Tab-separated table of C-alpha atoms in Angstrom:
chain	number	residue	atom	x	y	z
O	1	MET	CA	19.179	92.183	54.735
O	2	ASN	CA	19.507	94.307	51.253
O	3	LEU	CA	16.257	94.418	50.185
O	4	ILE	CA	13.118	94.174	52.496
O	5	LEU	CA	10.569	92.658	51.720
O	6	LEU	CA	6.452	93.501	51.912
O	7	SER	CA	3.644	91.497	51.428
O	8	GLU	CA	-0.183	92.261	50.890
O	9	ASP	CA	-0.802	92.227	54.909
O	10	ASP	CA	1.429	95.369	55.355
O	11	PHE	CA	-0.626	97.645	53.475
O	12	ILE	CA	-2.346	100.092	55.930
O	13	GLU	CA	-3.018	102.703	52.614
O	14	PRO	CA	-2.571	100.573	49.514
O	15	PRO	CA	-0.589	100.636	47.486
O	16	HIS	CA	2.140	103.074	48.597
O	17	ARG	CA	1.746	102.773	52.468
O	18	VAL	CA	3.156	100.201	54.772
O	19	ARG	CA	3.826	99.467	58.214
O	20	LEU	CA	6.425	96.965	59.413
O	21	ARG	CA	6.486	95.251	62.204
O	22	GLY	CA	8.831	92.114	63.918
O	23	ARG	CA	11.982	90.658	62.369
O	24	ARG	CA	11.746	93.608	59.979
O	25	PHE	CA	11.289	96.328	62.290
O	26	THR	CA	14.150	95.338	64.117
O	27	HIS	CA	17.099	94.775	61.271
O	28	ILE	CA	15.773	98.532	59.924
O	29	ALA	CA	16.032	100.101	63.540
O	30	GLU	CA	19.306	98.102	65.178
O	31	VAL	CA	21.277	97.561	61.367
O	32	HIS	CA	20.097	99.913	59.345
O	33	ARG	CA	19.618	102.323	62.131
O	34	ALA	CA	17.452	103.839	60.007
O	35	ALA	CA	15.265	107.257	60.808
O	36	ALA	CA	12.684	109.149	59.944
O	37	GLY	CA	13.128	110.436	56.277
O	38	ASP	CA	15.959	107.534	54.734
O	39	GLU	CA	14.996	105.462	51.786
O	40	LEU	CA	15.374	101.684	52.151
O	41	ALA	CA	15.040	98.988	49.752
O	42	VAL	CA	12.060	97.472	49.699
O	43	GLY	CA	9.825	95.186	47.487
O	44	LEU	CA	6.765	93.221	47.051
O	45	LEU	CA	6.622	89.739	47.457
O	46	ASN	CA	6.101	88.653	43.554
O	47	GLY	CA	5.994	92.083	42.351
O	48	PRO	CA	7.851	94.986	41.362
O	49	ALA	CA	10.975	96.325	43.630
O	50	GLY	CA	11.871	100.089	44.720
O	51	THR	CA	12.731	102.227	47.217
O	52	GLY	CA	10.874	102.266	50.740
O	53	ARG	CA	11.127	105.773	52.354
O	54	ILE	CA	10.335	105.771	56.292
O	55	VAL	CA	7.135	108.246	57.304
O	56	SER	CA	7.973	107.165	61.096
O	57	VAL	CA	9.297	105.229	63.460
O	58	ALA	CA	7.148	103.780	66.651
O	59	ARG	CA	8.096	101.640	69.204
O	60	ASP	CA	7.571	98.549	67.610
O	61	SER	CA	7.158	99.412	64.107
O	62	ILE	CA	7.860	101.516	61.175
O	63	ASP	CA	5.649	103.278	58.682
O	64	MET	CA	7.060	103.847	54.993
O	65	GLU	CA	5.713	105.212	51.671
O	66	LEU	CA	6.662	102.917	48.877
O	67	HIS	CA	7.924	104.133	45.014
O	68	LEU	CA	8.009	100.359	43.351
O	69	ASP	CA	9.433	101.008	39.895
O	70	ARG	CA	11.871	98.253	38.761
O	71	THR	CA	11.349	94.662	37.355
O	72	PRO	CA	12.807	91.962	40.102
O	73	PRO	CA	16.296	90.699	38.615
O	74	PRO	CA	15.582	88.353	35.715
O	75	PRO	CA	15.337	84.103	37.219
O	76	LEU	CA	18.226	81.601	36.567
O	77	PRO	CA	17.443	79.096	33.611
O	78	VAL	CA	17.967	76.312	36.242
O	79	THR	CA	15.610	73.601	38.052
O	80	LEU	CA	17.235	71.873	40.357
O	81	VAL	CA	17.136	68.525	41.639
O	82	LEU	CA	18.265	68.149	45.171
O	83	ALA	CA	18.569	64.565	47.129
O	84	LEU	CA	17.425	65.607	50.652
O	85	PRO	CA	20.646	66.683	52.769
O	86	ARG	CA	20.496	67.032	56.598
O	87	PRO	CA	18.516	69.406	58.242
O	88	LYS	CA	21.871	72.091	58.842
O	89	VAL	CA	22.290	71.865	55.105
O	90	LEU	CA	19.241	72.041	53.833
O	91	LYS	CA	18.829	76.242	54.717
O	92	ARG	CA	22.127	76.681	53.010
O	93	ALA	CA	21.208	75.377	50.369
O	94	LEU	CA	17.460	76.720	49.870
O	95	VAL	CA	18.871	80.057	50.992
O	96	ALA	CA	21.667	79.754	48.372
O	97	ALA	CA	19.339	78.447	45.588
O	98	ALA	CA	16.760	81.540	45.777
O	99	THR	CA	19.894	83.642	46.329
O	100	LEU	CA	21.683	82.472	43.121
O	101	GLY	CA	17.669	83.276	41.133
O	102	ILE	CA	16.392	79.334	41.298
O	103	LYS	CA	13.056	79.250	40.840
O	104	ARG	CA	12.532	75.583	40.675
O	105	ILE	CA	13.270	73.517	43.195
O	106	PHE	CA	13.122	69.756	43.860
O	107	LEU	CA	14.054	67.782	46.985
O	108	ILE	CA	13.733	64.058	45.902
O	109	ASN	CA	15.145	60.807	48.200
O	110	ALA	CA	17.661	58.817	47.427
O	111	TYR	CA	19.143	55.799	48.849
O	112	ARG	CA	21.878	57.875	51.100
O	113	VAL	CA	19.154	60.403	52.257
O	114	GLU	CA	17.920	59.477	55.742
O	115	LYS	CA	14.364	58.936	56.480
O	116	SER	CA	14.575	61.204	59.411
O	117	PHE	CA	15.331	64.071	57.314
O	118	TRP	CA	11.702	64.543	55.910
O	119	LYS	CA	10.726	64.851	59.516
O	120	SER	CA	12.510	67.595	60.475
O	121	PRO	CA	11.228	70.761	61.315
O	122	VAL	CA	13.320	72.250	59.122
O	123	MET	CA	10.929	70.776	56.196
O	124	SER	CA	8.059	72.660	57.223
O	125	ARG	CA	6.164	75.269	54.844
O	126	GLU	CA	7.295	77.705	57.529
O	127	ASN	CA	10.352	77.408	57.478
O	128	VAL	CA	11.519	76.522	53.733
O	129	ARG	CA	9.692	80.039	53.101
O	130	GLU	CA	11.649	81.466	55.649
O	131	TYR	CA	14.866	80.238	54.604
O	132	LEU	CA	14.072	81.411	50.703
O	133	MET	CA	13.227	85.281	51.757
O	134	LEU	CA	16.233	85.424	53.327
O	135	GLY	CA	17.841	84.362	50.348
O	136	LEU	CA	15.626	86.401	48.214
O	137	GLU	CA	16.396	89.519	50.865
O	138	GLN	CA	20.399	89.169	49.707
O	139	ALA	CA	20.019	88.812	46.206
O	140	ARG	CA	17.485	91.756	45.989
O	141	ASP	CA	15.240	89.743	44.332
O	142	THR	CA	10.732	89.164	44.742
O	143	VAL	CA	10.030	86.387	43.284
O	144	MET	CA	9.663	82.619	45.900
O	145	PRO	CA	10.754	80.111	44.309
O	146	ASP	CA	8.508	76.780	43.785
O	147	VAL	CA	10.027	74.224	46.205
O	148	SER	CA	8.086	70.561	45.453
O	149	LEU	CA	9.173	67.463	47.799
O	150	ARG	CA	9.305	64.071	46.162
O	151	PRO	CA	9.714	61.158	48.754
O	152	ARG	CA	10.186	58.382	46.468
O	153	PHE	CA	12.426	58.340	43.855
O	154	LYS	CA	12.100	56.014	41.486
O	155	PRO	CA	8.203	56.885	40.277
O	156	PHE	CA	10.067	60.840	40.438
O	157	VAL	CA	12.173	59.702	37.577
O	158	GLU	CA	10.608	57.968	35.666
O	159	ASP	CA	7.167	59.658	35.594
O	160	GLU	CA	7.970	63.029	36.368
O	161	LEU	CA	11.252	63.761	35.347
O	162	PRO	CA	11.798	63.576	31.182
O	163	GLU	CA	8.748	65.861	31.115
O	164	ILE	CA	10.397	68.264	33.479
O	165	ALA	CA	13.960	68.115	31.526
O	166	ARG	CA	12.144	68.079	28.009
O	167	GLY	CA	13.392	71.080	26.205
O	168	SER	CA	16.826	71.684	28.186
O	169	ILE	CA	20.371	70.039	29.207
O	170	ALA	CA	19.772	67.812	32.262
O	171	LEU	CA	23.169	67.268	34.203
O	172	VAL	CA	23.882	65.149	37.212
O	173	ALA	CA	26.759	65.967	39.456
O	174	HIS	CA	28.500	62.873	39.984
O	175	PRO	CA	32.103	62.125	42.013
O	176	ALA	CA	32.306	59.455	39.731
O	177	ALA	CA	31.954	61.038	36.091
O	178	SER	CA	34.594	61.734	33.575
O	179	ASP	CA	32.967	64.167	31.164
O	180	PRO	CA	33.369	67.386	32.671
O	181	CYS	CA	30.456	69.967	33.373
O	182	PRO	CA	29.799	72.709	29.977
O	183	ARG	CA	30.354	76.057	30.378
O	184	SER	CA	28.217	78.935	28.997
O	185	VAL	CA	25.597	77.312	27.959
O	186	GLN	CA	22.257	78.872	26.275
O	187	ARG	CA	19.568	76.534	27.222
O	188	PRO	CA	17.309	75.904	30.309
O	189	VAL	CA	19.430	73.285	32.653
O	190	VAL	CA	17.904	70.908	35.174
O	191	ALA	CA	20.763	70.561	37.444
O	192	ALA	CA	20.725	67.500	39.983
O	193	ILE	CA	22.938	66.797	42.803
O	194	GLY	CA	22.803	64.142	45.230
O	195	PRO	CA	23.248	63.208	48.643
O	196	GLU	CA	26.566	63.495	50.635
O	197	GLY	CA	28.497	60.673	49.368
O	198	GLY	CA	26.537	60.936	45.528
O	199	PHE	CA	23.721	58.820	43.843
O	200	ILE	CA	24.020	55.117	43.817
O	201	PRO	CA	24.580	53.460	40.683
O	202	TYR	CA	21.586	52.701	40.127
O	203	GLU	CA	20.089	56.169	40.641
O	204	ILE	CA	22.525	57.404	38.058
O	205	ASP	CA	21.761	54.578	35.763
O	206	LEU	CA	18.149	55.670	36.128
O	207	LEU	CA	19.100	58.979	35.583
O	208	ARG	CA	21.447	58.189	32.495
O	209	ALA	CA	17.789	56.730	31.187
O	210	CYS	CA	15.553	59.623	31.162
O	211	GLY	CA	18.399	61.648	29.568
O	212	PHE	CA	20.637	63.044	32.233
O	213	THR	CA	24.508	63.050	31.316
O	214	SER	CA	26.580	62.890	34.869
O	215	VAL	CA	29.523	65.305	34.838
O	216	SER	CA	31.700	65.676	37.090
O	217	LEU	CA	32.989	69.234	38.931
O	218	GLY	CA	36.700	68.370	39.677
O	219	ALA	CA	38.514	66.028	41.461
O	220	ARG	CA	37.639	67.318	44.680
O	221	ILE	CA	34.342	65.568	46.897
O	222	LEU	CA	32.318	68.954	47.675
O	223	ARG	CA	29.588	69.175	49.951
O	224	VAL	CA	26.249	69.656	48.878
O	225	GLU	CA	26.376	73.631	50.320
O	226	THR	CA	29.428	73.921	48.363
O	227	ALA	CA	28.195	72.112	45.211
O	228	LEU	CA	25.590	73.671	44.742
O	229	PRO	CA	27.023	77.357	44.131
O	230	PHE	CA	29.823	75.828	42.050
O	231	PHE	CA	27.901	73.437	39.648
O	232	ILE	CA	25.646	76.507	39.120
O	233	ALA	CA	28.766	79.074	38.550
O	234	LYS	CA	30.110	76.489	36.205
O	235	LEU	CA	27.489	76.526	33.817
O	236	PHE	CA	26.785	80.132	33.148
């Protein structure tokens, strides 16, 4: 945990004093092994970052005084369109996306996405938020990404995606593509990544019809959790 994320509910004396319990208290006490007087990196969710000085440590809580004087790191100019992966992979993908600074994520259906994935407990609002928080903590970021679910592929691609991609470079990573992935792009990007096995030809055709270019990530076939950071690293 490189950053202790705070919420408005943590304040006991706004705007400078908070009390932390639960997972954050345990992490500070057992991993940082911090004591009264120590300072740690903190940030207010969707707000500024800075430092928190530990004022007191109780049996199950820590009080901090805050000095929030820094803006979070800038977001990555990427909208991620991700075919819903297996639940365990989804967790890793969301953590990675939040760590990289992606702030707009669409989880979509595809032919090779199993229907059961949409009913997984991993998809609960609370769990998705937890995974995103882990990514923010890793990157010392405070701005929560927006995640939208789109369980119908064709209506999303035909009715919403053209407007989402307007003014952006629209790319879909595809194992059968021949065009290389562009590098050092200077415009916003909409990056689409398919399920294990990739999008089927019909889905690629629909994406191309609304302005997407299919690009290759190389000769190797990558898992989703590897393709995501690899794709973004190539672009920027």
